[in-house]
Amino acid sequence: MPVKLVNIENLSYRYNSIDVLSDISCDIVAGEYIGLVGPNGSGKSTLIKLMLGLLVPTSGSVKLFGHPPAAMKYRERIGYLPQKMNFFNPYFPSTVKEIVSLGLVSKKKFPKRIGDSDEATIDRTLEMLNIADIKDKAIGDLSGGQQQRVFIARALVNDPELLLLDEPTTALDPETRENFFEILRRLNRDKKVTVVLVTHDTGTIGKYASKLLYIDKEIVFFGDFDEFCMSGDMTKFFGPSSQHLICHRHGMNILTVKQRPNND
Ligand code: ADP
């Protein structure tokens, strides 16, 4: 029986009197890797916040690990990287190690001390993201890309079951981005971490995600990535480059993409 980590039923959300999400129903099952895509303003970040209990649905319901998500509940089981974490006050007086260690604190009971084994976990996580050499640097002295890796490390350090990442690859250079996607792939494949990744990185997501949740205020498509590739929705979202995308995913094998009939 698949374990539902997130269960969303007939969810709608309004900011002030404006409908942002309408009648969303979907489940996220343990072990999945979901690419959450859609145009700017389509409600992706709002949906992630609703999953986390940071916002309350206008109607419908969200369950996280089988229960309504109260803000900050289950945070020891979740790694969350909000959007735009790299816009950090340059004078904030914390080192890389201190920021990453905050990711471990949620699992701890009082007094929330960082011990030797925690130090080793932090070091391992920093090495995984190639930032061990900047461990003692002040966060404000780092480039946007380095800061982003620090916040990714903070989201990964507590060994989460569920990772919710809101455009994590913004500000990363292409090599670091590929490296990060590989890390996510390994976490998903080897450690069975469930991943929900909001991304505009359309050239890469197809290579990794098992499922695509494509929203534009409502669900346009939710299902297997291959199924999406064969549907008209792919061309609508990814544009004429969709041929390239499908080839990318299938190791450059030439596949025929069924195009949506042009009714214009
Ligand atoms: P996406 O992540 O897909 O770009 P968002 O979830 O951030 O979309 O935003 C969806 C819609 O909600 C947009 O029209 C945005 O302007 C609006 N919105 C987001 N946050 C707020 C807010 N705090 N107050 C009012 N409107 C908001």
Short mmCIF file of C-alpha atoms and ligand atoms in Angstrom, two decimals:
data_model
loop_
_atom_site.label_atom_id
_atom_site.label_comp_id
_atom_site.label_asym_id
_atom_site.label_seq_id
_atom_site.Cartn_x
_atom_site.Cartn_y
_atom_site.Cartn_z
CA MET A 1 0.00 0.00 0.00
CA PRO A 2 1.66 3.30 -1.07
CA VAL A 3 2.22 5.73 1.79
CA LYS A 4 0.71 9.16 1.14
CA LEU A 5 3.01 11.84 2.53
CA VAL A 6 0.81 14.62 1.19
CA ASN A 7 -2.89 14.31 0.44
CA ILE A 8 -4.64 17.29 -1.15
CA GLU A 9 -8.38 17.33 -1.75
CA ASN A 10 -10.39 20.01 -3.57
CA LEU A 11 -7.99 22.65 -2.35
CA SER A 12 -8.64 26.29 -3.19
CA TYR A 13 -6.81 29.36 -2.00
CA ARG A 14 -7.41 33.11 -2.31
CA TYR A 15 -5.14 36.02 -1.55
CA ASN A 16 -7.50 38.80 -0.55
CA SER A 17 -10.37 38.17 -2.97
CA ILE A 18 -8.24 36.81 -5.82
CA ASP A 19 -8.35 33.11 -6.64
CA VAL A 20 -4.82 31.74 -6.74
CA LEU A 21 -5.49 28.00 -6.59
CA SER A 22 -8.70 26.29 -7.54
CA ASP A 23 -9.90 22.76 -6.82
CA ILE A 24 -6.51 21.06 -6.57
CA SER A 25 -6.59 17.34 -5.72
CA CYS A 26 -3.50 15.15 -5.72
CA ASP A 27 -1.45 12.79 -3.55
CA ILE A 28 2.29 12.70 -3.12
CA VAL A 29 3.42 9.20 -2.32
CA ALA A 30 6.60 8.17 -0.48
CA GLY A 31 9.55 7.77 -2.85
CA GLU A 32 8.24 9.98 -5.64
CA TYR A 33 10.24 12.75 -7.29
CA ILE A 34 7.84 15.40 -8.45
CA GLY A 35 8.66 18.34 -10.67
CA LEU A 36 6.21 21.15 -9.82
CA VAL A 37 6.05 23.44 -12.84
CA GLY A 38 3.85 26.17 -14.27
CA PRO A 39 4.10 29.77 -15.47
CA ASN A 40 5.06 32.63 -13.15
CA GLY A 41 2.23 33.40 -10.75
CA SER A 42 0.53 30.03 -11.36
CA GLY A 43 0.47 29.23 -7.63
CA LYS A 44 3.47 26.88 -7.17
CA SER A 45 4.95 28.60 -4.10
CA THR A 46 1.48 29.03 -2.62
CA LEU A 47 0.84 25.30 -3.02
CA ILE A 48 4.10 24.43 -1.25
CA LYS A 49 3.21 26.81 1.62
CA LEU A 50 -0.23 25.18 1.91
CA MET A 51 1.41 21.73 2.05
CA LEU A 52 3.56 22.95 4.92
CA GLY A 53 0.70 24.53 6.85
CA LEU A 54 2.21 27.99 6.43
CA LEU A 55 -1.06 29.03 4.76
CA VAL A 56 -4.57 27.78 5.54
CA PRO A 57 -6.78 26.66 2.61
CA THR A 58 -9.76 28.82 1.72
CA SER A 59 -11.59 25.56 1.05
CA GLY A 60 -10.68 21.90 0.70
CA SER A 61 -8.00 20.14 2.71
CA VAL A 62 -4.32 19.27 2.92
CA LYS A 63 -2.88 16.41 4.95
CA LEU A 64 0.80 16.07 5.69
CA PHE A 65 1.90 12.66 7.01
CA GLY A 66 -1.81 11.88 7.45
CA HIS A 67 -2.68 14.96 9.53
CA PRO A 68 -3.67 18.58 8.90
CA PRO A 69 -0.38 20.47 8.77
CA ALA A 70 0.02 22.97 11.61
CA ALA A 71 2.79 25.46 10.90
CA MET A 72 6.20 24.06 11.91
CA LYS A 73 4.80 20.60 12.75
CA TYR A 74 6.77 17.66 11.33
CA ARG A 75 9.61 19.99 10.48
CA GLU A 76 12.09 17.36 11.66
CA ARG A 77 10.81 15.10 8.86
CA ILE A 78 10.87 17.81 6.21
CA GLY A 79 13.58 19.72 4.41
CA TYR A 80 12.21 22.99 3.05
CA LEU A 81 14.03 25.52 0.94
CA PRO A 82 11.89 28.61 0.37
CA GLN A 83 12.29 30.76 -2.69
CA LYS A 84 14.85 33.56 -2.74
CA MET A 85 16.81 32.49 0.32
CA ASN A 86 19.90 33.88 -1.35
CA PHE A 87 18.81 37.47 -0.74
CA PHE A 88 20.46 37.50 2.63
CA ASN A 89 21.36 40.53 4.67
CA PRO A 90 25.10 40.80 4.03
CA TYR A 91 25.75 41.85 7.62
CA PHE A 92 23.99 38.90 9.23
CA PRO A 93 26.49 37.69 11.83
CA SER A 94 26.45 33.90 11.23
CA THR A 95 28.90 31.48 9.73
CA VAL A 96 28.09 28.78 7.18
CA LYS A 97 28.39 26.12 9.87
CA GLU A 98 25.97 27.95 12.17
CA ILE A 99 23.35 28.34 9.44
CA VAL A 100 23.58 24.66 8.44
CA SER A 101 23.46 23.51 12.09
CA LEU A 102 20.05 25.22 12.42
CA GLY A 103 18.72 22.46 10.16
CA LEU A 104 19.57 19.93 12.89
CA VAL A 105 18.09 21.83 15.82
CA SER A 106 14.49 20.93 14.95
CA LYS A 107 15.20 17.25 15.71
CA LYS A 108 16.65 17.97 19.12
CA LYS A 109 15.08 18.06 22.51
CA PHE A 110 16.04 20.67 25.09
CA PRO A 111 18.86 21.68 25.54
CA LYS A 112 19.38 21.94 21.80
CA ARG A 113 23.14 21.42 21.70
CA ILE A 114 25.23 20.48 18.70
CA GLY A 115 27.43 17.50 19.61
CA ASP A 116 30.37 15.73 17.94
CA SER A 117 28.19 13.47 15.80
CA ASP A 118 26.26 16.55 14.63
CA GLU A 119 29.54 18.21 13.64
CA ALA A 120 30.36 15.13 11.54
CA THR A 121 26.90 15.27 9.90
CA ILE A 122 27.36 18.95 9.11
CA ASP A 123 30.82 18.29 7.63
CA ARG A 124 29.46 15.44 5.48
CA THR A 125 26.67 17.65 4.16
CA LEU A 126 29.03 20.53 3.39
CA GLU A 127 31.35 18.14 1.54
CA MET A 128 28.44 16.74 -0.47
CA LEU A 129 27.73 20.29 -1.70
CA ASN A 130 31.40 21.19 -2.18
CA ILE A 131 31.36 23.97 0.40
CA ALA A 132 33.46 22.42 3.19
CA ASP A 133 36.18 24.99 2.56
CA ILE A 134 33.89 27.92 3.44
CA LYS A 135 32.52 26.37 6.65
CA ASP A 136 33.78 29.18 8.92
CA LYS A 137 33.07 32.08 6.58
CA ALA A 138 30.38 34.65 7.36
CA ILE A 139 27.27 34.04 5.25
CA GLY A 140 27.23 37.68 4.12
CA ASP A 141 30.68 37.34 2.56
CA LEU A 142 29.56 34.65 0.10
CA SER A 143 28.33 34.91 -3.46
CA GLY A 144 24.63 34.29 -4.21
CA GLY A 145 25.45 30.81 -5.55
CA GLN A 146 27.45 29.90 -2.45
CA GLN A 147 24.70 31.16 -0.15
CA GLN A 148 22.20 29.08 -2.06
CA ARG A 149 24.31 25.96 -1.50
CA VAL A 150 24.45 26.76 2.22
CA PHE A 151 20.65 26.88 2.38
CA ILE A 152 20.39 23.67 0.41
CA ALA A 153 22.78 22.11 2.97
CA ARG A 154 20.55 23.38 5.76
CA ALA A 155 17.53 21.70 4.14
CA LEU A 156 19.40 18.39 3.66
CA VAL A 157 21.34 18.12 6.94
CA ASN A 158 18.56 16.61 9.05
CA ASP A 159 18.11 13.66 6.70
CA PRO A 160 14.53 14.58 5.75
CA GLU A 161 11.93 12.11 4.46
CA LEU A 162 10.30 14.82 2.38
CA LEU A 163 12.14 17.59 0.58
CA LEU A 164 10.19 20.62 -0.63
CA LEU A 165 12.42 22.86 -2.72
CA ASP A 166 11.18 26.09 -4.22
CA GLU A 167 13.39 27.00 -7.18
CA PRO A 168 16.58 25.84 -5.49
CA THR A 169 18.79 26.18 -8.55
CA THR A 170 18.31 29.93 -9.00
CA ALA A 171 21.72 31.61 -8.65
CA LEU A 172 23.65 28.37 -9.18
CA ASP A 173 26.15 28.12 -12.02
CA PRO A 174 25.51 25.28 -14.54
CA GLU A 175 28.07 22.90 -13.03
CA THR A 176 26.81 23.37 -9.46
CA ARG A 177 23.25 22.98 -10.72
CA GLU A 178 24.02 19.64 -12.38
CA ASN A 179 25.85 18.53 -9.24
CA PHE A 180 22.86 19.49 -7.10
CA PHE A 181 20.43 17.59 -9.35
CA GLU A 182 22.70 14.53 -9.06
CA ILE A 183 22.64 14.82 -5.26
CA LEU A 184 18.85 14.97 -5.32
CA ARG A 185 18.72 11.99 -7.64
CA ARG A 186 20.90 9.94 -5.28
CA LEU A 187 18.86 10.97 -2.22
CA ASN A 188 15.67 9.95 -4.00
CA ARG A 189 17.01 6.70 -5.47
CA ASP A 190 19.25 5.44 -2.65
CA LYS A 191 17.69 6.95 0.48
CA LYS A 192 14.10 6.98 -0.82
CA VAL A 193 13.70 10.66 0.03
CA THR A 194 10.53 12.05 -1.51
CA VAL A 195 11.27 15.19 -3.52
CA VAL A 196 8.97 18.00 -4.64
CA LEU A 197 10.94 20.46 -6.72
CA VAL A 198 9.54 23.73 -8.00
CA THR A 199 11.57 24.63 -11.02
CA HIS A 200 11.91 26.67 -14.16
CA ASP A 201 14.83 24.52 -15.12
CA THR A 202 12.79 22.77 -17.77
CA GLY A 203 15.79 21.41 -19.61
CA THR A 204 16.83 19.37 -16.60
CA ILE A 205 13.73 18.39 -14.69
CA GLY A 206 12.63 15.83 -17.25
CA LYS A 207 15.83 13.93 -16.74
CA TYR A 208 15.14 13.40 -13.05
CA ALA A 209 11.50 13.72 -12.03
CA SER A 210 9.34 10.61 -12.02
CA LYS A 211 6.19 12.71 -12.11
CA LEU A 212 5.20 16.15 -13.21
CA LEU A 213 2.66 18.35 -11.47
CA TYR A 214 1.92 21.16 -13.88
CA ILE A 215 -0.38 23.82 -12.46
CA ASP A 216 -1.84 27.05 -13.69
CA LYS A 217 -4.16 27.95 -10.80
CA GLU A 218 -5.66 24.50 -11.33
CA ILE A 219 -4.04 21.22 -12.26
CA VAL A 220 -3.22 21.12 -15.96
CA PHE A 221 -1.39 17.80 -15.73
CA PHE A 222 -0.37 15.44 -12.95
CA GLY A 223 1.20 12.16 -13.78
CA ASP A 224 4.04 10.21 -15.17
CA PHE A 225 6.67 12.27 -16.95
CA ASP A 226 6.63 10.02 -20.02
CA GLU A 227 2.87 10.41 -20.27
CA PHE A 228 3.32 14.19 -20.13
CA CYS A 229 5.90 14.01 -22.91
CA MET A 230 3.42 12.27 -25.16
CA SER A 231 0.63 14.77 -24.48
CA GLY A 232 -0.07 18.17 -25.99
CA ASP A 233 0.58 19.75 -22.59
CA MET A 234 4.28 19.33 -23.11
CA THR A 235 4.45 21.57 -26.14
CA LYS A 236 2.17 24.09 -24.43
CA PHE A 237 4.48 24.41 -21.46
CA PHE A 238 7.92 23.82 -22.86
CA GLY A 239 7.38 25.26 -26.31
CA PRO A 240 9.11 24.10 -29.48
CA SER A 241 12.13 22.91 -27.45
CA SER A 242 10.08 20.00 -26.14
CA GLN A 243 11.63 17.68 -28.74
CA HIS A 244 15.01 18.45 -27.29
CA LEU A 245 13.74 17.78 -23.78
CA ILE A 246 12.40 14.36 -24.54
CA CYS A 247 15.61 13.42 -26.34
CA HIS A 248 17.56 14.61 -23.32
CA ARG A 249 15.59 12.35 -21.02
CA HIS A 250 15.94 9.33 -23.25
CA GLY A 251 19.65 9.60 -23.80
CA MET A 252 19.32 11.30 -27.20
CA ASN A 253 17.22 8.54 -28.70
CA ILE A 254 14.94 10.02 -31.30
CA LEU A 255 11.34 9.69 -30.21
CA THR A 256 8.23 10.94 -31.88
CA VAL A 257 6.34 13.49 -29.81
CA LYS A 258 2.64 13.61 -30.50
CA GLN A 259 1.94 17.29 -31.09
CA ARG A 260 -1.32 18.94 -30.14
CA PRO A 261 -3.36 19.63 -33.31
CA ASN A 262 -3.16 23.29 -34.27
CA ASN A 263 -6.71 24.62 -34.21
CA ASP A 264 -5.82 28.29 -34.73
P1 ADP B 1 4.43 30.99 -8.51
O1 ADP B 1 5.20 30.37 -7.39
O2 ADP B 1 3.84 29.97 -9.45
O3 ADP B 1 5.19 32.04 -9.27
P2 ADP B 1 2.88 32.22 -6.38
O4 ADP B 1 2.31 31.10 -5.61
O5 ADP B 1 4.09 32.90 -5.81
O6 ADP B 1 3.15 31.74 -7.88
O7 ADP B 1 1.78 33.34 -6.59
C1 ADP B 1 0.51 33.02 -7.12
C2 ADP B 1 -0.32 34.30 -7.19
O8 ADP B 1 -0.56 34.79 -5.88
C3 ADP B 1 0.37 35.44 -7.95
O9 ADP B 1 -0.60 36.13 -8.68
C4 ADP B 1 0.93 36.30 -6.84
O10 ADP B 1 1.00 37.65 -7.25
C5 ADP B 1 -0.11 36.13 -5.74
N1 ADP B 1 0.48 36.26 -4.39
C6 ADP B 1 1.53 35.56 -3.92
N2 ADP B 1 1.81 35.92 -2.64
C7 ADP B 1 0.90 36.87 -2.30
C8 ADP B 1 0.64 37.64 -1.13
N3 ADP B 1 1.38 37.48 -0.02
N4 ADP B 1 -0.38 38.54 -1.17
C9 ADP B 1 -1.14 38.69 -2.27
N5 ADP B 1 -0.97 37.99 -3.42
C10 ADP B 1 0.05 37.11 -3.45
#
